[in-house]
């Protein structure tokens, strides 16, 4: 028994050590690529991009379900985007509140007759409505499909542009967001098939007439800790994976895709729990099957701001759902593992997700239990426990601090030094006790998926107006 506890504890130590060294390597890659990205931005003139006829038109798809508190601000924000040619498709996914009425009153909608071919699977469309205030706005009113993927597919069927940009209706974009995210496409239009970008926390920031006026750090600890979490996940993780062309997820809050490729794979999978992860995984499979030369890019600029959960119950539901989506996609992609046809995706990206993302909460929970049992039996080595704290928690905390400082040095969005100081202090709370709560929520997500509970549970939101 004692020998088994020792083996388990040392296995957990090495698991944490390998995971943290992987993040350290990603931090080094992210620092290098961020500096290179800043140099590229200095050589590009966004005003020239707006004037050149080479910029392709874009269809923005914004699915909305029960977003009456945010929808007016969100649509105004999207219509105010600085881009030469785009259309905005808002998909009302069978909202049971006043979402559709809010849009109709604000933008004076009128019913139109238009060709609608249901190439991608979605619930029935009730009607199409064009705005009399701004002809670029088309609203699709449809029956509830039960998922965001179903709503995006309805917008995909009506899209008329070579590129689609999928945006959450509770997110806020900066005015030049489309210009910046399209830079990789304009630089290499033949190879770049999709582009993701960083997501930032909107809570407590100031909004005026649909535009972000001032970025402020949330007061609530649960929201501020998510700021640190998002910085580490996006600035370090996704930026590093994208450098090896192994990015496996483009956040559903804001991403650009080639329309023809999304349609070629049948659009979003309506049953997918994590529809953003699922789409990118299927794109990789489709393109690798065809032996195509392609890139899925990532832009680290902070261009999209979203409201994060502000209470433990909503946050727990969101993280459990993310874990269910992770398991759902990894299981459907298991035949890609270690097959030469799928290159680095099958040999590195997917195995990493299995080992250090999917199994992480189970490994951590088992490790905590064995350490507690060893301490209770009096066989826990003091030297081992100190090494575990040093390499398991202190190391991870320093990486989080590195991501915060990288953001401040590169983008300087939190101009108040007190906000930066608070962010650094929350890096210590992120790994205790927040990490343990996060572990419990992820285990719950796995258990819910295995027993067939794949339904989306509502999250409590305050809306963009309150931000």
CSV table of C-alpha atoms in Angstrom, one decimal:
chain,number,residue,atom,x,y,z
A,1,UNK,CA,0.0,0.0,0.0
A,2,UNK,CA,2.7,2.5,1.0
A,3,UNK,CA,4.7,1.6,-2.1
A,4,UNK,CA,1.7,2.2,-4.3
A,5,UNK,CA,1.2,5.6,-2.7
A,6,UNK,CA,4.8,6.5,-3.3
A,7,UNK,CA,4.5,5.5,-7.0
A,8,UNK,CA,1.3,7.5,-7.4
A,9,UNK,CA,2.7,10.7,-5.8
A,10,UNK,CA,5.9,10.6,-7.8
A,11,UNK,CA,3.8,10.0,-11.0
A,12,UNK,CA,1.8,13.1,-10.2
A,13,UNK,CA,5.0,15.1,-9.6
A,14,UNK,CA,6.4,14.2,-13.0
A,15,UNK,CA,3.0,14.9,-14.6
A,16,UNK,CA,2.9,18.4,-13.2
A,17,UNK,CA,6.6,18.9,-14.1
A,18,UNK,CA,6.2,17.9,-17.7
A,19,UNK,CA,3.0,20.0,-18.1
A,20,UNK,CA,4.6,23.1,-16.6
A,21,UNK,CA,7.7,22.7,-18.8
A,22,UNK,CA,5.4,22.4,-21.8
A,23,UNK,CA,3.8,25.7,-20.8
A,24,UNK,CA,7.2,27.3,-20.2
A,25,UNK,CA,8.2,26.3,-23.8
A,26,UNK,CA,4.9,27.8,-25.1
A,27,UNK,CA,5.6,31.0,-23.1
A,28,UNK,CA,9.0,31.3,-24.8
A,29,UNK,CA,7.4,30.8,-28.3
A,30,UNK,CA,4.7,33.2,-27.5
A,31,UNK,CA,7.1,36.0,-26.5
A,32,UNK,CA,9.0,35.5,-29.7
A,33,UNK,CA,6.0,35.5,-32.0
A,34,UNK,CA,4.3,38.4,-30.2
A,35,UNK,CA,7.4,40.5,-30.9
A,36,UNK,CA,7.4,39.5,-34.5
A,37,UNK,CA,3.7,40.2,-34.8
A,38,UNK,CA,4.2,43.7,-33.4
A,39,UNK,CA,6.9,44.4,-36.1
A,40,UNK,CA,4.6,43.2,-38.8
A,41,UNK,CA,1.8,45.5,-37.6
A,42,UNK,CA,4.2,48.4,-37.8
A,43,UNK,CA,4.8,47.6,-41.5
A,44,UNK,CA,1.1,47.4,-42.3
A,45,UNK,CA,-1.1,50.4,-42.8
A,46,UNK,CA,-4.7,49.5,-42.0
A,47,UNK,CA,-5.9,52.6,-43.9
A,48,UNK,CA,-4.4,51.1,-47.1
A,49,UNK,CA,-6.1,47.8,-46.5
A,50,UNK,CA,-9.5,49.6,-46.4
A,51,UNK,CA,-8.9,51.2,-49.7
A,52,UNK,CA,-7.5,48.3,-51.7
A,53,UNK,CA,-10.0,46.4,-53.9
A,54,UNK,CA,-8.1,43.1,-53.0
A,55,UNK,CA,-9.8,42.9,-49.6
A,56,UNK,CA,-12.4,40.1,-49.8
A,57,UNK,CA,-16.0,40.8,-48.5
A,58,UNK,CA,-17.0,39.0,-45.3
A,59,UNK,CA,-20.3,37.7,-43.9
A,60,UNK,CA,-20.5,38.2,-40.1
A,61,UNK,CA,-22.8,35.6,-38.5
A,62,UNK,CA,-24.0,36.4,-35.0
A,63,UNK,CA,-26.3,33.7,-33.4
A,64,UNK,CA,-28.5,35.0,-30.7
A,65,UNK,CA,-30.7,33.0,-28.2
A,66,UNK,CA,-32.4,35.0,-25.4
A,67,UNK,CA,-30.0,38.0,-25.6
A,68,UNK,CA,-32.5,40.8,-25.1
A,69,UNK,CA,-30.1,42.5,-22.6
A,70,UNK,CA,-27.2,42.6,-25.1
A,71,UNK,CA,-28.6,42.5,-28.6
A,72,UNK,CA,-29.0,46.2,-29.3
A,73,UNK,CA,-25.5,47.1,-28.2
A,74,UNK,CA,-24.0,44.0,-29.9
A,75,UNK,CA,-25.7,44.7,-33.3
A,76,UNK,CA,-24.7,48.4,-33.2
A,77,UNK,CA,-21.2,47.4,-32.4
A,78,UNK,CA,-21.0,45.0,-35.3
A,79,UNK,CA,-22.5,47.4,-37.8
A,80,UNK,CA,-19.9,50.0,-36.8
A,81,UNK,CA,-17.0,47.7,-37.7
A,82,UNK,CA,-14.4,49.4,-39.9
A,83,UNK,CA,-14.1,47.1,-42.9
A,84,UNK,CA,-14.7,47.9,-46.7
A,85,UNK,CA,-17.4,45.4,-47.4
A,86,UNK,CA,-19.4,43.1,-45.1
A,87,UNK,CA,-22.9,41.9,-44.4
A,88,UNK,CA,-24.2,41.1,-40.9
A,89,UNK,CA,-26.5,38.1,-40.4
A,90,UNK,CA,-28.1,37.9,-37.0
A,91,UNK,CA,-29.7,34.5,-36.3
A,92,UNK,CA,-32.5,34.6,-33.8
A,93,UNK,CA,-32.5,31.0,-32.6
A,94,UNK,CA,-36.0,30.7,-31.4
A,95,UNK,CA,-35.6,33.1,-28.5
A,96,UNK,CA,-38.3,33.0,-25.8
A,97,UNK,CA,-37.6,36.5,-24.6
A,98,UNK,CA,-37.7,39.8,-26.5
A,99,UNK,CA,-34.5,39.3,-28.6
A,100,UNK,CA,-36.3,39.5,-31.9
A,101,UNK,CA,-38.5,42.4,-30.9
A,102,UNK,CA,-35.5,44.4,-29.6
A,103,UNK,CA,-33.8,44.1,-33.0
A,104,UNK,CA,-37.0,44.8,-34.9
A,105,UNK,CA,-37.7,48.0,-33.0
A,106,UNK,CA,-34.1,49.3,-33.0
A,107,UNK,CA,-33.4,48.6,-36.7
A,108,UNK,CA,-36.8,48.7,-38.3
A,109,UNK,CA,-36.9,45.2,-39.9
A,110,UNK,CA,-39.1,44.3,-42.8
A,111,UNK,CA,-39.8,40.8,-44.2
A,112,UNK,CA,-38.0,40.0,-47.5
A,113,UNK,CA,-38.2,37.2,-50.0
A,114,UNK,CA,-34.7,35.7,-50.7
A,115,UNK,CA,-33.3,32.5,-51.9
A,116,UNK,CA,-32.4,30.3,-48.9
A,117,UNK,CA,-30.7,26.9,-49.7
A,118,UNK,CA,-30.3,24.7,-46.6
A,119,UNK,CA,-26.9,23.2,-47.5
A,120,UNK,CA,-25.9,22.9,-43.8
A,121,UNK,CA,-28.3,21.2,-41.4
A,122,UNK,CA,-30.4,23.6,-39.2
A,123,UNK,CA,-33.9,23.9,-37.8
A,124,UNK,CA,-36.6,25.4,-40.0
A,125,UNK,CA,-36.4,29.2,-40.8
A,126,UNK,CA,-39.5,31.2,-40.1
A,127,UNK,CA,-38.5,34.3,-42.1
A,128,UNK,CA,-35.8,36.6,-43.3
A,129,UNK,CA,-35.9,40.3,-42.4
A,130,UNK,CA,-33.8,43.3,-43.8
A,131,UNK,CA,-33.2,46.4,-41.9
A,132,UNK,CA,-34.5,49.7,-43.2
A,133,UNK,CA,-31.9,51.6,-41.2
A,134,UNK,CA,-28.9,49.7,-42.5
A,135,UNK,CA,-29.2,47.4,-45.6
A,136,UNK,CA,-26.2,45.4,-44.5
A,137,UNK,CA,-28.2,43.8,-41.6
A,138,UNK,CA,-30.2,40.7,-42.4
A,139,UNK,CA,-32.0,38.9,-39.5
A,140,UNK,CA,-32.9,35.2,-39.8
A,141,UNK,CA,-35.7,34.2,-37.5
A,142,UNK,CA,-35.7,30.4,-37.0
A,143,UNK,CA,-37.1,27.6,-34.8
A,144,UNK,CA,-34.9,26.8,-31.8
A,145,UNK,CA,-32.3,24.2,-32.8
A,146,UNK,CA,-31.0,23.5,-29.4
A,147,UNK,CA,-27.4,24.4,-30.1
A,148,UNK,CA,-25.2,27.3,-31.3
A,149,UNK,CA,-24.0,25.1,-34.2
A,150,UNK,CA,-27.6,24.8,-35.5
A,151,UNK,CA,-27.9,28.6,-35.5
A,152,UNK,CA,-24.6,29.3,-37.2
A,153,UNK,CA,-25.5,26.8,-39.9
A,154,UNK,CA,-28.6,28.8,-40.7
A,155,UNK,CA,-26.4,31.9,-41.2
A,156,UNK,CA,-23.9,29.9,-43.2
A,157,UNK,CA,-26.7,28.9,-45.6
A,158,UNK,CA,-27.5,32.6,-46.2
A,159,UNK,CA,-23.9,33.8,-46.4
A,160,UNK,CA,-22.8,35.3,-49.8
A,161,UNK,CA,-19.2,36.2,-49.0
A,162,UNK,CA,-16.0,34.1,-49.6
A,163,UNK,CA,-15.2,34.4,-45.8
A,164,UNK,CA,-17.5,34.0,-42.8
A,165,UNK,CA,-16.8,35.5,-39.4
A,166,UNK,CA,-18.6,33.8,-36.5
A,167,UNK,CA,-19.2,36.1,-33.5
A,168,UNK,CA,-21.0,35.6,-30.3
A,169,UNK,CA,-23.9,38.1,-29.9
A,170,UNK,CA,-22.7,38.9,-26.3
A,171,UNK,CA,-19.2,39.8,-27.5
A,172,UNK,CA,-17.9,43.3,-28.3
A,173,UNK,CA,-15.4,43.8,-31.2
A,174,UNK,CA,-13.0,46.7,-31.6
A,175,UNK,CA,-13.6,48.8,-34.7
A,176,UNK,CA,-10.5,47.5,-36.6
A,177,UNK,CA,-11.0,43.9,-35.5
A,178,UNK,CA,-11.8,42.6,-39.0
A,179,UNK,CA,-8.9,44.5,-40.6
A,180,UNK,CA,-6.5,43.0,-38.1
A,181,UNK,CA,-7.8,39.5,-38.2
A,182,UNK,CA,-7.7,39.4,-42.0
A,183,UNK,CA,-4.0,40.4,-42.2
A,184,UNK,CA,-2.8,36.7,-42.3
A,185,UNK,CA,-5.4,36.0,-45.1
A,186,UNK,CA,-4.2,39.0,-47.2
A,187,UNK,CA,-0.6,38.0,-46.6
A,188,UNK,CA,-1.1,34.4,-47.8
A,189,UNK,CA,-4.7,33.9,-49.2
A,190,UNK,CA,-4.0,30.5,-50.8
A,191,UNK,CA,-2.8,28.8,-47.6
A,192,UNK,CA,-4.6,30.6,-44.7
A,193,UNK,CA,-8.0,29.0,-44.4
A,194,UNK,CA,-9.0,30.1,-40.9
A,195,UNK,CA,-7.9,32.7,-38.3
A,196,UNK,CA,-8.5,32.8,-34.6
A,197,UNK,CA,-7.7,35.6,-32.1
A,198,UNK,CA,-7.4,36.3,-28.4
A,199,UNK,CA,-10.5,36.8,-26.3
A,200,UNK,CA,-10.5,39.3,-23.4
A,201,UNK,CA,-12.8,39.8,-20.4
A,202,UNK,CA,-15.3,42.6,-20.7
A,203,UNK,CA,-16.8,42.7,-17.2
A,204,UNK,CA,-16.7,46.1,-15.6
A,205,UNK,CA,-15.2,47.8,-18.7
A,206,UNK,CA,-17.0,50.9,-20.0
A,207,UNK,CA,-19.1,50.8,-23.2
A,208,UNK,CA,-20.5,53.9,-24.9
A,209,UNK,CA,-22.7,53.7,-28.0
A,210,UNK,CA,-21.7,50.1,-28.8
A,211,UNK,CA,-18.0,50.8,-28.5
A,212,UNK,CA,-15.5,49.9,-25.8
A,213,UNK,CA,-14.5,53.2,-24.2
A,214,UNK,CA,-12.3,52.1,-21.3
A,215,UNK,CA,-10.8,48.7,-20.2
A,216,UNK,CA,-11.0,48.1,-16.5
A,217,UNK,CA,-10.2,45.0,-14.4
A,218,UNK,CA,-13.3,43.4,-12.8
A,219,UNK,CA,-13.7,44.0,-9.1
A,220,UNK,CA,-15.0,40.5,-8.3
A,221,UNK,CA,-12.2,38.0,-7.7
A,222,UNK,CA,-14.0,35.2,-9.7
A,223,UNK,CA,-14.0,37.5,-12.8
A,224,UNK,CA,-10.5,38.8,-12.3
A,225,UNK,CA,-9.1,35.3,-12.0
A,226,UNK,CA,-10.7,34.5,-15.4
A,227,UNK,CA,-8.7,37.4,-16.9
A,228,UNK,CA,-5.5,35.6,-15.8
A,229,UNK,CA,-6.8,32.3,-17.1
A,230,UNK,CA,-7.7,33.8,-20.5
A,231,UNK,CA,-4.3,35.5,-20.9
A,232,UNK,CA,-2.5,32.2,-20.2
A,233,UNK,CA,-4.7,30.1,-22.5
A,234,UNK,CA,-4.7,32.5,-25.4
A,235,UNK,CA,-1.5,34.5,-25.2
A,236,UNK,CA,0.6,31.4,-24.4
A,237,UNK,CA,-1.3,28.2,-25.4
A,238,UNK,CA,-3.0,29.0,-28.7
A,239,UNK,CA,-0.3,31.3,-30.0
A,240,UNK,CA,2.3,28.7,-29.5
A,241,UNK,CA,0.2,25.9,-31.1
A,242,UNK,CA,-0.5,28.1,-34.1
A,243,UNK,CA,3.2,28.5,-34.8
A,244,UNK,CA,3.4,24.8,-35.4
A,245,UNK,CA,0.2,24.9,-37.5
A,246,UNK,CA,-1.4,22.7,-34.8
A,247,UNK,CA,-4.1,25.1,-33.5
A,248,UNK,CA,-7.1,22.9,-32.8
A,249,UNK,CA,-9.6,25.4,-31.5
A,250,UNK,CA,-10.8,28.9,-32.7
A,251,UNK,CA,-13.0,30.4,-30.1
A,252,UNK,CA,-16.7,30.7,-31.1
A,253,UNK,CA,-16.7,34.3,-29.8
A,254,UNK,CA,-14.7,35.5,-32.9
A,255,UNK,CA,-13.2,33.6,-35.8
A,256,UNK,CA,-12.8,33.8,-39.6
A,257,UNK,CA,-13.2,30.8,-41.9
A,258,UNK,CA,-13.2,30.2,-45.7
A,259,UNK,CA,-16.8,29.8,-46.5
A,260,UNK,CA,-16.3,27.1,-49.2
A,261,UNK,CA,-14.3,24.9,-46.8
A,262,UNK,CA,-16.9,25.1,-44.0
A,263,UNK,CA,-19.6,24.2,-46.5
A,264,UNK,CA,-17.5,21.3,-47.9
A,265,UNK,CA,-17.5,19.6,-44.5
A,266,UNK,CA,-21.2,20.1,-44.0
A,267,UNK,CA,-21.0,23.2,-41.8
A,268,UNK,CA,-21.1,22.8,-38.0
A,269,UNK,CA,-22.1,19.5,-36.6
A,270,UNK,CA,-25.5,20.3,-34.9
A,271,UNK,CA,-25.0,17.7,-32.2
A,272,UNK,CA,-21.5,18.9,-31.3
A,273,UNK,CA,-21.2,20.2,-27.7
A,274,UNK,CA,-18.0,22.2,-28.4
A,275,UNK,CA,-18.9,23.3,-31.8
A,276,UNK,CA,-15.8,25.6,-32.2
A,277,UNK,CA,-13.3,22.8,-31.4
A,278,UNK,CA,-15.3,20.3,-33.5
A,279,UNK,CA,-15.3,22.5,-36.6
A,280,UNK,CA,-11.5,23.1,-36.5
A,281,UNK,CA,-10.8,19.4,-35.9
A,282,UNK,CA,-12.9,18.5,-38.9
A,283,UNK,CA,-11.2,21.1,-41.0
A,284,UNK,CA,-7.8,19.6,-40.2
A,285,UNK,CA,-9.1,16.2,-41.0
A,286,UNK,CA,-10.6,17.3,-44.3
A,287,UNK,CA,-7.5,19.2,-45.5
A,288,UNK,CA,-5.1,16.5,-44.4
A,289,UNK,CA,-7.1,13.9,-46.2
A,290,UNK,CA,-6.7,15.9,-49.3
A,291,UNK,CA,-3.0,16.5,-48.5
A,292,UNK,CA,-3.6,20.2,-48.9
A,293,UNK,CA,-1.0,22.9,-48.0
A,294,UNK,CA,-2.8,25.1,-45.5
A,295,UNK,CA,-2.4,27.1,-42.4
A,296,UNK,CA,-4.8,27.9,-39.5
A,297,UNK,CA,-3.5,31.1,-38.1
A,298,UNK,CA,-3.8,33.0,-34.8
A,299,UNK,CA,-3.7,36.7,-34.2
A,300,UNK,CA,-2.7,37.8,-30.6
A,301,UNK,CA,-4.2,41.3,-30.8
A,302,UNK,CA,-6.9,41.9,-28.1
A,303,UNK,CA,-9.8,42.6,-30.5
A,304,UNK,CA,-12.7,40.8,-29.0
A,305,UNK,CA,-14.2,41.3,-25.5
A,306,UNK,CA,-16.7,39.0,-23.9
A,307,UNK,CA,-18.7,38.8,-20.7
A,308,UNK,CA,-17.5,36.0,-18.5
A,309,UNK,CA,-19.6,34.3,-15.7
A,310,UNK,CA,-19.7,36.3,-12.5
A,311,UNK,CA,-21.1,33.6,-10.2
A,312,UNK,CA,-19.7,30.1,-9.3
A,313,UNK,CA,-22.8,28.2,-10.5
A,314,UNK,CA,-22.6,29.7,-14.0
A,315,UNK,CA,-18.9,29.3,-14.2
A,316,UNK,CA,-19.1,25.7,-13.1
A,317,UNK,CA,-21.7,25.0,-15.8
A,318,UNK,CA,-19.6,26.6,-18.4
A,319,UNK,CA,-16.4,24.7,-17.5
A,320,UNK,CA,-18.3,21.4,-17.3
A,321,UNK,CA,-19.7,22.0,-20.7
A,322,UNK,CA,-16.2,22.8,-22.1
A,323,UNK,CA,-15.0,19.5,-20.7
A,324,UNK,CA,-17.9,17.6,-22.3
A,325,UNK,CA,-17.1,19.3,-25.6
A,326,UNK,CA,-13.5,18.3,-25.3
A,327,UNK,CA,-14.3,14.6,-24.7
A,328,UNK,CA,-17.0,14.6,-27.5
A,329,UNK,CA,-14.5,15.9,-30.1
A,330,UNK,CA,-11.5,13.9,-29.0
A,331,UNK,CA,-13.6,10.7,-29.0
A,332,UNK,CA,-14.9,11.4,-32.5
A,333,UNK,CA,-11.3,12.1,-33.7
A,334,UNK,CA,-9.7,9.1,-32.0
A,335,UNK,CA,-9.0,7.5,-35.4
A,336,UNK,CA,-6.6,10.4,-36.2
A,337,UNK,CA,-4.2,9.5,-33.3
A,338,UNK,CA,-0.7,8.5,-34.4
A,339,UNK,CA,-1.6,8.1,-38.1
A,340,UNK,CA,1.1,9.4,-40.5
A,341,UNK,CA,-1.6,10.9,-42.7
A,342,UNK,CA,-2.6,13.4,-40.0
A,343,UNK,CA,1.0,14.6,-39.3
A,344,UNK,CA,1.5,16.8,-36.3
A,345,UNK,CA,-2.2,17.0,-35.4
A,346,UNK,CA,-2.4,13.2,-34.9
A,347,UNK,CA,1.1,12.8,-33.4
A,348,UNK,CA,1.3,15.8,-31.1
A,349,UNK,CA,-1.7,18.1,-30.8
A,350,UNK,CA,-4.4,15.4,-30.1
A,351,UNK,CA,-2.2,13.3,-27.8
A,352,UNK,CA,-1.4,16.4,-25.8
A,353,UNK,CA,-5.1,17.2,-25.5
A,354,UNK,CA,-5.9,13.7,-24.3
A,355,UNK,CA,-3.1,13.6,-21.7
A,356,UNK,CA,-2.9,17.1,-20.4
A,357,UNK,CA,-6.4,18.4,-20.9
A,358,UNK,CA,-8.9,15.6,-20.9
A,359,UNK,CA,-7.3,13.4,-18.3
A,360,UNK,CA,-5.9,16.3,-16.2
A,361,UNK,CA,-8.7,16.6,-13.7
A,362,UNK,CA,-8.8,12.9,-13.1
A,363,UNK,CA,-5.0,12.8,-12.6
A,364,UNK,CA,-5.1,15.8,-10.3
A,365,UNK,CA,-8.0,14.5,-8.2
A,366,UNK,CA,-6.3,11.1,-7.8
A,367,UNK,CA,-3.0,12.7,-6.9
A,368,UNK,CA,-4.6,15.0,-4.2
A,369,UNK,CA,-6.3,11.9,-2.7
A,370,UNK,CA,-3.1,9.9,-2.6
A,371,UNK,CA,-1.1,12.8,-1.1
A,372,UNK,CA,-3.8,13.2,1.6
A,373,UNK,CA,-3.8,9.5,2.3
A,374,UNK,CA,0.0,9.4,2.5
A,375,UNK,CA,-0.1,12.4,4.9
A,376,UNK,CA,-2.8,10.6,7.1
A,377,UNK,CA,-0.7,7.4,7.2
A,378,UNK,CA,2.4,9.4,8.1
A,379,UNK,CA,4.4,8.3,5.1
A,380,UNK,CA,4.4,11.6,3.2
A,381,UNK,CA,8.0,12.8,2.6
A,382,UNK,CA,8.6,16.4,3.6
A,383,UNK,CA,11.2,16.8,0.8
A,384,UNK,CA,8.7,15.4,-1.7
A,385,UNK,CA,5.9,17.7,-0.6
A,386,UNK,CA,8.2,20.8,-0.8
A,387,UNK,CA,9.3,19.7,-4.3
A,388,UNK,CA,5.7,19.2,-5.3
A,389,UNK,CA,4.7,22.7,-4.1
A,390,UNK,CA,7.7,24.2,-5.9
A,391,UNK,CA,7.3,22.5,-9.3
A,392,UNK,CA,3.6,21.9,-9.2
A,393,UNK,CA,2.2,25.2,-8.0
A,394,UNK,CA,5.0,27.8,-7.7
A,395,UNK,CA,6.2,27.0,-11.2
A,396,UNK,CA,2.7,27.3,-12.6
A,397,UNK,CA,2.1,30.5,-10.8
A,398,UNK,CA,5.3,32.1,-12.3
A,399,UNK,CA,4.1,31.1,-15.8
A,400,UNK,CA,0.8,32.8,-15.1
A,401,UNK,CA,2.6,35.9,-13.9
A,402,UNK,CA,4.7,35.8,-17.1
A,403,UNK,CA,1.6,35.8,-19.3
A,404,UNK,CA,0.2,38.8,-17.4
A,405,UNK,CA,3.5,40.7,-17.7
A,406,UNK,CA,3.7,39.8,-21.4
A,407,UNK,CA,0.2,41.3,-22.0
A,408,UNK,CA,1.1,44.5,-20.2
A,409,UNK,CA,4.5,45.0,-21.9
A,410,UNK,CA,3.0,44.2,-25.4
A,411,UNK,CA,-0.5,45.6,-25.4
A,412,UNK,CA,-0.9,47.8,-22.3
A,413,UNK,CA,-4.7,47.4,-22.1
A,414,UNK,CA,-4.8,47.8,-18.3
A,415,UNK,CA,-3.4,51.3,-17.9
A,416,UNK,CA,-3.8,51.6,-14.2
A,417,UNK,CA,-0.8,50.1,-12.3
A,418,UNK,CA,-3.2,49.0,-9.6
A,419,UNK,CA,-5.0,46.8,-12.0
A,420,UNK,CA,-1.7,45.1,-13.1
A,421,UNK,CA,-0.8,44.6,-9.5
A,422,UNK,CA,-4.1,43.0,-8.7
A,423,UNK,CA,-3.8,40.7,-11.8
A,424,UNK,CA,-0.4,39.5,-10.5
A,425,UNK,CA,-1.8,38.9,-7.1
A,426,UNK,CA,-4.6,36.8,-8.6
A,427,UNK,CA,-2.0,34.6,-10.3
A,428,UNK,CA,-1.4,33.1,-6.8
A,429,UNK,CA,-5.1,32.5,-6.2
A,430,UNK,CA,-5.6,30.9,-9.6
A,431,UNK,CA,-3.7,27.7,-8.6
A,432,UNK,CA,-5.2,27.5,-5.1
A,433,UNK,CA,-8.1,27.4,-4.5
A,434,UNK,CA,-9.4,28.2,-8.0
A,435,UNK,CA,-7.6,25.3,-9.7
A,436,UNK,CA,-9.2,22.8,-7.4
A,437,UNK,CA,-12.7,24.2,-8.1
A,438,UNK,CA,-11.9,24.0,-11.8
A,439,UNK,CA,-10.8,20.4,-11.4
A,440,UNK,CA,-14.2,19.5,-9.7
A,441,UNK,CA,-16.2,21.2,-12.5
A,442,UNK,CA,-14.3,19.3,-15.2
A,443,UNK,CA,-14.7,16.0,-13.5
A,444,UNK,CA,-18.5,16.8,-13.3
A,445,UNK,CA,-18.4,17.5,-17.0
A,446,UNK,CA,-16.9,14.1,-17.8
A,447,UNK,CA,-19.3,12.3,-15.5
A,448,UNK,CA,-22.3,14.2,-17.1
A,449,UNK,CA,-21.1,13.3,-20.6
A,450,UNK,CA,-20.6,9.6,-19.8
A,451,UNK,CA,-24.1,9.3,-18.4
A,452,UNK,CA,-25.7,11.0,-21.4
A,453,UNK,CA,-26.3,14.6,-20.0
A,454,UNK,CA,-25.2,16.7,-22.9
A,455,UNK,CA,-27.7,19.5,-22.6
A,456,UNK,CA,-26.6,23.1,-22.4
A,457,UNK,CA,-27.5,24.7,-19.1
A,458,UNK,CA,-28.3,28.5,-19.0
A,459,UNK,CA,-25.7,30.9,-17.7
A,460,UNK,CA,-26.5,34.0,-15.7
A,461,UNK,CA,-25.5,37.1,-17.6
A,462,UNK,CA,-25.9,40.8,-16.9
A,463,UNK,CA,-25.7,41.9,-20.6
A,464,UNK,CA,-23.6,44.4,-22.5
A,465,UNK,CA,-25.6,47.4,-21.3
A,466,UNK,CA,-24.6,46.7,-17.7
A,467,UNK,CA,-21.0,46.4,-18.6
